[in-house]
Short mmCIF file of C-alpha atoms in Angstrom, two decimals:
data_model
loop_
_atom_site.label_atom_id
_atom_site.label_comp_id
_atom_site.label_asym_id
_atom_site.label_seq_id
_atom_site.Cartn_x
_atom_site.Cartn_y
_atom_site.Cartn_z
CA MET A 1 0.23 0.04 -0.07
CA SER A 2 2.86 2.37 -0.50
CA ALA A 3 1.31 4.45 -3.30
CA GLU A 4 -1.26 4.70 -0.86
CA THR A 5 0.67 5.82 2.12
CA LEU A 6 -0.54 9.11 3.19
CA ARG A 7 2.50 11.65 4.42
CA THR A 8 1.67 13.73 7.41
CA PRO A 9 3.88 16.06 9.33
CA GLY A 10 6.04 13.72 11.28
CA ALA A 11 4.09 10.54 10.34
CA ALA A 12 2.99 8.01 8.00
CA PHE A 13 -0.48 6.94 7.95
CA THR A 14 0.11 3.13 6.54
CA ARG A 15 -2.14 0.24 6.23
CA GLY A 16 -1.16 -1.13 9.75
CA HIS A 17 -2.74 2.07 11.00
CA VAL A 18 -5.79 1.21 9.29
CA HIS A 19 -6.12 -2.37 10.28
CA ALA A 20 -5.24 -0.93 14.14
CA VAL A 21 -8.19 1.10 13.84
CA ALA A 22 -10.75 -1.59 12.66
CA GLY A 23 -9.25 -4.16 14.96
CA CYS A 24 -10.01 -1.53 17.93
CA TYR A 25 -13.67 -1.08 16.89
CA PHE A 26 -13.78 -5.03 16.55
CA VAL A 27 -13.08 -5.45 20.15
CA ALA A 28 -14.41 -2.58 21.36
CA SER A 29 -18.20 -3.46 19.76
CA PHE A 30 -18.26 -6.76 21.65
CA ALA A 31 -20.58 -5.71 24.58
CA ALA A 32 -22.59 -3.24 22.16
CA LEU A 33 -23.11 -6.05 19.62
CA GLY A 34 -23.04 -9.19 21.82
CA LEU A 35 -25.05 -8.26 24.59
CA PRO A 36 -28.31 -6.90 23.78
CA PRO A 37 -29.79 -9.93 22.38
CA TYR A 38 -29.61 -11.23 26.05
CA LEU A 39 -31.83 -8.07 27.46
CA THR A 40 -34.39 -10.94 28.07
CA GLU A 41 -32.15 -12.92 30.74
CA ILE A 42 -30.57 -9.43 32.05
CA LEU A 43 -33.91 -7.72 32.76
CA PRO A 44 -35.60 -10.16 35.16
CA GLU A 45 -32.21 -9.91 37.65
CA LEU A 46 -33.07 -6.15 37.75
CA GLY A 47 -36.86 -6.48 38.73
CA ASP A 48 -38.36 -6.56 35.03
CA ARG A 49 -39.67 -10.24 35.58
CA HIS A 50 -41.03 -10.58 32.17
CA ALA A 51 -38.58 -8.27 30.35
CA ARG A 52 -41.42 -6.25 29.04
CA TRP A 53 -38.64 -3.32 28.54
CA ALA A 54 -36.12 -5.51 26.19
CA GLY A 55 -37.67 -4.03 23.13
CA VAL A 56 -37.31 -0.25 24.14
CA LEU A 57 -34.03 -0.77 25.97
CA TYR A 58 -32.75 -2.53 22.63
CA VAL A 59 -33.05 0.76 20.70
CA VAL A 60 -32.11 3.24 23.43
CA PRO A 61 -28.19 3.34 22.63
CA THR A 62 -29.18 3.63 18.94
CA VAL A 63 -31.63 6.45 19.63
CA PHE A 64 -29.13 8.51 21.81
CA GLY A 65 -26.26 7.53 19.41
CA ALA A 66 -28.18 8.97 16.45
CA LEU A 67 -28.75 12.47 18.28
CA GLY A 68 -25.23 12.87 19.58
CA ALA A 69 -23.03 11.67 16.59
CA PRO A 70 -23.32 14.83 14.75
CA LEU A 71 -22.23 16.92 17.74
CA TRP A 72 -18.94 14.50 18.35
CA GLY A 73 -18.19 14.64 14.59
CA ARG A 74 -18.00 18.39 14.61
CA LEU A 75 -16.01 18.57 17.87
CA ALA A 76 -13.75 16.09 16.36
CA ASP A 77 -13.00 18.63 13.29
CA ARG A 78 -12.39 21.22 15.76
CA HIS A 79 -10.33 19.53 18.60
CA GLY A 80 -8.63 16.60 16.82
CA ARG A 81 -9.88 13.38 15.48
CA LYS A 82 -7.82 11.34 17.81
CA ARG A 83 -8.77 13.15 20.78
CA LEU A 84 -12.47 12.48 20.13
CA LEU A 85 -11.94 8.55 18.78
CA LEU A 86 -10.20 7.89 22.51
CA ARG A 87 -13.30 9.65 24.04
CA ALA A 88 -15.77 7.32 22.26
CA GLN A 89 -13.70 4.52 23.46
CA LEU A 90 -13.02 5.61 27.06
CA GLY A 91 -17.01 6.61 27.21
CA LEU A 92 -17.79 3.00 25.90
CA ALA A 93 -15.95 1.63 28.81
CA VAL A 94 -17.94 3.90 31.58
CA ALA A 95 -21.03 2.98 30.18
CA PHE A 96 -20.25 -0.94 30.12
CA LEU A 97 -18.97 -0.48 33.66
CA LEU A 98 -22.00 1.15 34.85
CA ALA A 99 -24.23 -1.25 33.08
CA GLY A 100 -22.39 -4.44 34.70
CA TRP A 101 -22.84 -3.03 38.35
CA ALA A 102 -26.33 -1.36 37.90
CA ASP A 103 -28.54 -3.07 40.73
CA SER A 104 -31.67 -1.43 39.34
CA LEU A 105 -33.68 -0.96 36.00
CA ALA A 106 -33.27 2.79 36.30
CA THR A 107 -29.60 2.68 36.50
CA PHE A 108 -28.94 -0.01 33.68
CA THR A 109 -31.27 2.41 31.57
CA VAL A 110 -29.03 5.35 32.43
CA ALA A 111 -26.02 3.21 31.28
CA LEU A 112 -27.59 2.48 28.18
CA VAL A 113 -28.29 6.25 27.56
CA LEU A 114 -24.37 6.81 28.34
CA GLN A 115 -23.59 3.99 26.12
CA GLY A 116 -25.14 6.16 23.08
CA ILE A 117 -24.27 9.56 24.01
CA LEU A 118 -20.66 8.83 25.02
CA GLY A 119 -20.02 6.13 22.53
CA GLY A 120 -20.11 6.36 18.59
CA THR A 121 -16.82 4.61 17.70
CA PHE A 122 -18.24 3.61 14.53
CA ALA A 123 -18.51 7.27 13.59
CA ALA A 124 -15.53 8.48 15.24
CA SER A 125 -13.44 5.74 13.77
CA ASN A 126 -14.75 6.53 10.06
CA GLY A 127 -14.14 10.09 11.12
CA TYR A 128 -10.17 9.78 11.95
CA LEU A 129 -9.80 7.69 8.69
CA GLY A 130 -11.47 10.07 6.56
CA ALA A 131 -9.02 13.05 7.84
CA ALA A 132 -5.96 11.02 6.61
CA LEU A 133 -7.15 8.98 3.49
CA GLU A 134 -9.15 9.94 0.51
CA GLY A 135 -10.65 8.14 -2.67
CA PRO A 136 -10.02 4.41 -2.77
CA ALA A 137 -7.67 4.02 -0.11
CA LEU A 138 -10.66 5.77 2.02
CA SER A 139 -13.31 3.35 0.59
CA ARG A 140 -11.26 0.63 0.87
CA ALA A 141 -10.57 1.42 4.83
CA LEU A 142 -14.16 1.98 4.99
CA THR A 143 -15.05 -1.43 3.66
CA LEU A 144 -12.74 -2.94 6.25
CA MET A 145 -14.50 -1.22 9.12
CA GLN A 146 -17.84 -2.84 7.87
CA GLY A 147 -16.29 -6.12 7.89
CA SER A 148 -15.01 -5.33 11.39
CA ALA A 149 -18.51 -5.02 12.44
CA ARG A 150 -20.08 -7.71 10.55
CA ALA A 151 -17.58 -9.80 12.30
CA ALA A 152 -18.32 -8.64 15.71
CA LEU A 153 -22.25 -9.21 14.75
CA VAL A 154 -21.60 -12.81 13.97
CA VAL A 155 -18.89 -13.35 16.69
CA ALA A 156 -20.09 -11.48 19.97
CA PRO A 157 -23.09 -13.18 20.78
CA ILE A 158 -21.75 -16.47 20.29
CA VAL A 159 -18.80 -15.61 22.66
CA VAL A 160 -21.27 -14.19 25.41
CA GLY A 161 -23.42 -17.28 24.95
CA SER A 162 -20.25 -19.45 25.80
CA LEU A 163 -19.22 -17.28 28.97
CA SER A 164 -22.84 -17.17 30.12
CA GLY A 165 -22.17 -20.67 32.06
CA TRP A 166 -19.67 -18.82 34.23
CA LEU A 167 -20.62 -15.58 34.47
CA SER A 168 -24.15 -13.90 33.56
CA PRO A 169 -24.90 -11.56 30.73
CA HIS A 170 -25.71 -8.76 32.81
CA ARG A 171 -22.21 -8.63 34.61
CA GLN A 172 -20.33 -9.39 31.49
CA TYR A 173 -20.91 -5.67 30.45
CA ALA A 174 -18.35 -5.06 33.53
CA LEU A 175 -15.95 -7.81 32.30
CA LEU A 176 -16.23 -6.41 28.67
CA ALA A 177 -15.39 -2.69 29.58
CA VAL A 178 -11.86 -4.10 29.50
CA LEU A 179 -11.85 -4.22 25.43
CA PRO A 180 -12.94 -0.54 24.79
CA LEU A 181 -9.94 0.37 27.54
CA THR A 182 -7.76 -1.72 25.86
CA ALA A 183 -8.51 -0.18 22.33
CA ALA A 184 -7.95 3.22 23.67
CA LEU A 185 -4.80 2.34 24.75
CA LEU A 186 -3.72 1.01 21.48
CA LEU A 187 -5.22 3.99 19.61
CA ALA A 188 -3.07 6.30 21.86
CA ALA A 189 -0.05 5.33 20.07
CA LEU A 190 -1.47 6.24 16.61
CA PRO A 191 -0.52 9.55 14.90
CA GLU A 192 -3.40 12.56 14.92
CA PRO A 193 -4.25 12.26 11.11
CA GLU A 194 -3.57 15.37 8.74
CA PRO A 195 -4.83 15.77 5.09
CA ALA A 196 -2.03 14.38 2.79
CA ALA A 197 -0.15 16.54 0.40
CA ARG A 198 -2.23 16.30 -3.07
CA GLU A 199 0.18 15.46 -6.05
CA SER A 200 0.81 18.25 -8.34
CA GLY A 201 -0.12 22.00 -7.73
CA LYS A 202 -3.59 21.52 -8.66
CA THR A 203 -5.04 21.19 -5.29
CA PRO A 204 -8.38 22.12 -3.57
CA GLU A 205 -6.26 24.64 -1.44
CA THR A 206 -5.29 26.34 -4.64
CA THR A 207 -7.73 26.17 -7.03
CA GLY A 208 -10.69 26.22 -4.51
CA VAL A 209 -12.93 23.74 -6.78
CA LEU A 210 -13.30 19.94 -6.48
CA GLU A 211 -14.83 17.69 -8.92
CA PRO A 212 -18.69 17.12 -7.91
CA PRO A 213 -18.98 13.92 -6.21
CA VAL A 214 -21.29 10.69 -7.67
CA ILE A 215 -24.13 11.94 -5.68
CA SER A 216 -25.02 14.53 -3.29
CA LEU A 217 -24.38 14.31 0.32
CA LYS A 218 -28.28 14.40 0.75
CA ALA A 219 -28.76 11.59 -1.61
CA LEU A 220 -25.91 9.63 0.22
CA TYR A 221 -27.96 10.69 3.51
CA ALA A 222 -30.93 9.11 2.17
CA LEU A 223 -29.48 5.76 0.47
CA GLU A 224 -28.09 5.22 4.05
CA PHE A 225 -31.27 5.41 5.85
CA ALA A 226 -33.04 3.38 3.13
CA PHE A 227 -30.58 0.73 3.32
CA VAL A 228 -30.13 0.42 7.02
CA PHE A 229 -34.23 0.14 6.97
CA ALA A 230 -34.52 -2.18 4.42
CA THR A 231 -31.93 -4.40 5.95
CA VAL A 232 -32.21 -4.25 9.66
CA ILE A 233 -36.05 -4.57 9.58
CA SER A 234 -35.61 -8.31 8.98
CA PHE A 235 -33.35 -8.89 12.15
CA PRO A 236 -35.55 -8.97 15.18
CA TYR A 237 -37.95 -11.47 13.88
CA LEU A 238 -36.02 -13.74 11.66
CA ILE A 239 -35.82 -16.66 14.22
CA ALA A 240 -39.51 -16.37 14.59
CA LEU A 241 -39.85 -16.59 10.98
CA VAL A 242 -37.43 -19.65 10.60
CA ASP A 243 -39.50 -21.18 13.23
CA ASP A 244 -42.76 -20.75 11.79
CA ARG A 245 -41.45 -21.91 8.30
CA LEU A 246 -39.13 -24.54 9.58
CA PRO A 247 -40.76 -26.10 13.08
CA GLY A 248 -38.10 -27.50 15.09
CA THR A 249 -35.49 -26.14 13.77
CA SER A 250 -32.36 -25.96 16.16
CA PRO A 251 -30.85 -22.69 17.83
CA THR A 252 -27.76 -23.38 15.84
CA LEU A 253 -29.22 -23.58 12.71
CA SER A 254 -31.40 -20.52 13.28
CA GLY A 255 -28.28 -18.77 14.11
CA VAL A 256 -26.13 -19.65 11.21
CA LEU A 257 -29.01 -18.62 8.90
CA PHE A 258 -28.94 -15.24 10.65
CA ALA A 259 -25.30 -15.14 9.73
CA LEU A 260 -25.32 -16.06 6.48
CA PRO A 261 -25.40 -12.44 5.04
CA HIS A 262 -22.72 -10.78 7.16
CA LEU A 263 -20.60 -14.01 6.32
CA CYS A 264 -21.38 -13.44 2.84
CA TYR A 265 -19.81 -9.67 3.12
CA LEU A 266 -16.53 -10.99 5.10
CA VAL A 267 -15.93 -13.23 2.26
CA SER A 268 -16.51 -11.05 -0.66
CA ALA A 269 -16.40 -7.68 0.34
CA LEU A 270 -12.90 -6.72 -0.91
CA ALA A 271 -13.57 -8.29 -4.22
CA VAL A 272 -16.74 -6.55 -4.74
CA HIS A 273 -14.91 -3.36 -3.96
CA SER A 274 -12.41 -3.90 -6.66
CA ALA A 275 -15.18 -4.54 -9.08
CA PHE A 276 -17.51 -1.92 -8.20
CA HIS A 277 -15.14 1.32 -6.67
CA SER A 278 -15.21 2.74 -10.29
CA ARG A 279 -19.20 2.74 -10.88
CA PRO A 280 -20.71 2.89 -7.29
CA ARG A 281 -23.98 3.84 -8.61
CA THR A 282 -24.35 0.57 -10.55
CA GLY A 283 -23.29 -1.33 -7.42
CA ILE A 284 -25.71 0.35 -5.01
CA THR A 285 -28.85 -0.02 -7.35
CA LEU A 286 -27.88 -3.97 -7.68
CA GLY A 287 -27.39 -4.25 -4.17
CA PHE A 288 -31.22 -2.77 -3.38
CA ALA A 289 -32.64 -4.79 -6.05
CA CYS A 290 -31.01 -8.28 -4.58
CA ILE A 291 -32.17 -6.89 -1.29
CA ALA A 292 -35.76 -6.28 -2.37
CA LEU A 293 -35.79 -10.22 -4.20
CA GLY A 294 -34.11 -11.66 -1.30
CA LEU A 295 -36.60 -10.24 1.41
CA ALA A 296 -39.45 -11.01 -0.87
CA GLY A 297 -38.32 -14.52 -1.18
CA HIS A 298 -38.18 -14.64 2.68
CA GLY A 299 -42.13 -14.40 2.35
CA ILE A 300 -42.59 -17.63 0.45
CA ALA A 301 -39.27 -19.74 1.41
CA ASP A 302 -40.87 -22.93 3.16
CA THR A 303 -37.55 -25.09 2.88
CA LEU A 304 -34.31 -25.01 4.28
CA PRO A 305 -32.79 -24.52 0.75
CA THR A 306 -34.88 -22.23 -0.22
CA LEU A 307 -34.33 -20.24 2.92
CA ILE A 308 -30.48 -20.49 2.33
CA ALA A 309 -30.55 -19.51 -0.83
CA VAL A 310 -32.61 -16.06 -0.09
CA ARG A 311 -30.19 -15.79 2.88
CA LEU A 312 -27.31 -15.39 0.14
CA LEU A 313 -29.41 -13.06 -2.10
CA LEU A 314 -29.91 -10.95 0.62
CA GLY A 315 -26.25 -11.28 1.48
CA ALA A 316 -25.27 -10.53 -2.03
CA GLY A 317 -27.40 -6.93 -1.55
CA LEU A 318 -25.88 -6.03 1.85
CA THR A 319 -22.33 -6.41 0.40
CA LEU A 320 -23.13 -4.69 -2.79
CA GLY A 321 -24.90 -1.84 -0.64
CA LEU A 322 -22.32 -1.39 2.26
CA VAL A 323 -19.07 -1.49 0.05
CA CYS A 324 -20.85 0.78 -2.47
CA LEU A 325 -22.13 2.92 0.19
CA SER A 326 -18.55 3.48 1.55
CA VAL A 327 -17.33 4.38 -1.75
CA LEU A 328 -19.81 7.51 -2.17
CA ALA A 329 -19.23 8.17 1.45
CA ALA A 330 -15.48 8.46 0.66
CA ASP A 331 -16.14 10.56 -2.44
CA CYS A 332 -18.33 12.95 -0.90
CA ALA A 333 -15.77 13.29 2.33
CA LYS A 334 -13.53 14.89 -0.51
CA GLY A 335 -12.93 18.55 0.64
CA ARG A 336 -15.21 18.23 3.55
CA ALA A 337 -14.33 18.40 7.28
CA PRO A 338 -14.83 14.40 7.80
CA GLY A 339 -15.98 14.32 11.35
CA GLY A 340 -18.99 16.36 11.01
CA MET A 341 -19.82 14.36 7.48
CA PHE A 342 -19.48 10.99 8.97
CA GLY A 343 -21.16 12.30 12.34
CA SER A 344 -24.22 13.35 10.20
CA LEU A 345 -23.96 9.82 8.27
CA GLU A 346 -24.16 7.93 11.46
CA PHE A 347 -27.08 9.76 12.26
CA PHE A 348 -29.16 8.70 9.40
CA SER A 349 -27.80 5.27 9.73
CA LYS A 350 -29.06 4.76 13.50
CA ALA A 351 -32.62 6.66 12.30
CA GLY A 352 -32.91 4.05 9.77
CA ALA A 353 -32.30 1.46 12.42
CA VAL A 354 -34.93 2.86 14.85
CA ALA A 355 -37.24 3.40 12.25
CA ALA A 356 -36.78 -0.35 11.14
CA GLY A 357 -37.28 -1.63 14.88
CA VAL A 358 -40.54 0.30 15.17
CA ALA A 359 -41.76 -1.07 11.80
CA ALA A 360 -40.76 -4.39 12.43
CA ALA A 361 -42.61 -4.39 15.71
CA ALA A 362 -45.67 -2.77 14.57
CA GLY A 363 -45.82 -5.02 11.49
CA SER A 364 -45.09 -8.77 13.25
CA ALA A 365 -47.78 -7.68 15.88
CA ARG A 366 -50.48 -7.18 13.29
CA PHE A 367 -49.58 -9.27 10.41
CA GLY A 368 -47.14 -12.23 11.79
CA PRO A 369 -43.57 -12.81 11.21
CA ALA A 370 -43.59 -12.32 7.33
CA ALA A 371 -44.62 -8.73 7.61
CA PRO A 372 -41.07 -7.12 8.44
CA VAL A 373 -39.45 -8.83 5.61
CA LEU A 374 -41.84 -7.61 3.04
CA THR A 375 -42.04 -4.28 4.02
CA GLY A 376 -37.94 -4.13 3.75
CA SER A 377 -38.63 -5.57 0.36
CA ALA A 378 -40.75 -2.93 -0.87
CA ALA A 379 -38.84 0.03 0.83
CA ALA A 380 -35.78 -1.70 -1.10
CA ALA A 381 -37.81 -1.78 -4.29
CA VAL A 382 -38.78 1.72 -4.03
CA THR A 383 -35.12 2.77 -3.42
CA VAL A 384 -33.90 0.87 -6.54
CA LEU A 385 -36.12 3.38 -8.21
CA ALA A 386 -34.89 6.23 -6.85
CA THR A 387 -31.41 5.47 -7.41
CA VAL A 388 -31.83 5.96 -11.17
CA LEU A 389 -33.21 9.19 -10.86
CA PRO A 390 -31.34 12.41 -12.05
CA PRO A 391 -31.43 14.64 -8.84
CA LEU A 392 -28.93 11.93 -7.33
CA THR A 393 -26.24 13.30 -9.28
CA PRO A 394 -25.07 16.63 -8.78
CA ARG A 395 -25.10 19.21 -11.34
CA THR A 396 -22.72 21.66 -10.14
CA ARG A 397 -18.90 21.55 -8.59
CA ARG A 398 -18.74 22.11 -4.80
CA SER A 399 -16.07 24.57 -3.66
CA ARG A 400 -14.43 24.63 -0.32
#
């Protein structure tokens, strides 16, 4: 990656630095991603005998993370991206410690609120990378960050479940607080990123003009919201759908079916990036089309082979969408303060997740476990049409 190494005053930002940021996000996200599925076991210990608040508390960190992300992003641009990334890791550690030692539902809820407000490690990591990388180097780094998130989503619940025989999921919050603390120590050794010197004398600083992005920033935010909504809406009730279609399915097989789309990303993301980094609009359109078809297929799949097939089709859409959104985000980041942009992008991502959770709960309660996947399919189909409309492409150059 020597050609993509970005020189900063007194330091070089290398592939190793990118891997370190992604690795730190992976370990720090264990509790955030691995413990929420066990809220139905945690809440009875705190007085909520029937875990009635599980659904609400599941989205509390997401809601408050969405509200805080734009502010933290702007502060990162003003006071330093490394400093704010360290703040996010330490904030997670504080929230996890409080959650692990909480002895009441109210204290536990406060801990989850603090997790959302003080966390935001994904947006902070992307802002940090966006300050030092640009173009294909940045989009590859963002693709790697998404891979880190997918890996944590697959591995963390398994690890938490394995540890639960020795330590309850509730107390694991306190144990896993050591992970963001460790990540903060590792990140402290990384350099403060600075924009790379551009080749030749024609730079944005000298010309004041940048080439227009492939899509507008508003369109990027809309696509992020739609993508997260269409994919996340299928998560909460997938196990119930599998049980409905294949009675007697083992929890292990249900877990494998849940993980299949994320495993697709881990296996093929870099290859998809190589194929579509120069044509992200085509990729994002194909991605939404695969999501629409894959989710629609969930509505009629009633055998194990067909469920595997539609999960893999959804995985193809998930991979295309995430990779091409990373490419489009890297393109939009040129000439912009990365902290503010990625903070705002995280707001729309989390807003999509919250909307998906609400829609999934309402649809499943009224129409059964197939309703969320069909709603997601319809949303993805509408977005396919939107991606080919001219307003997605800016007609004017942007100036700094």
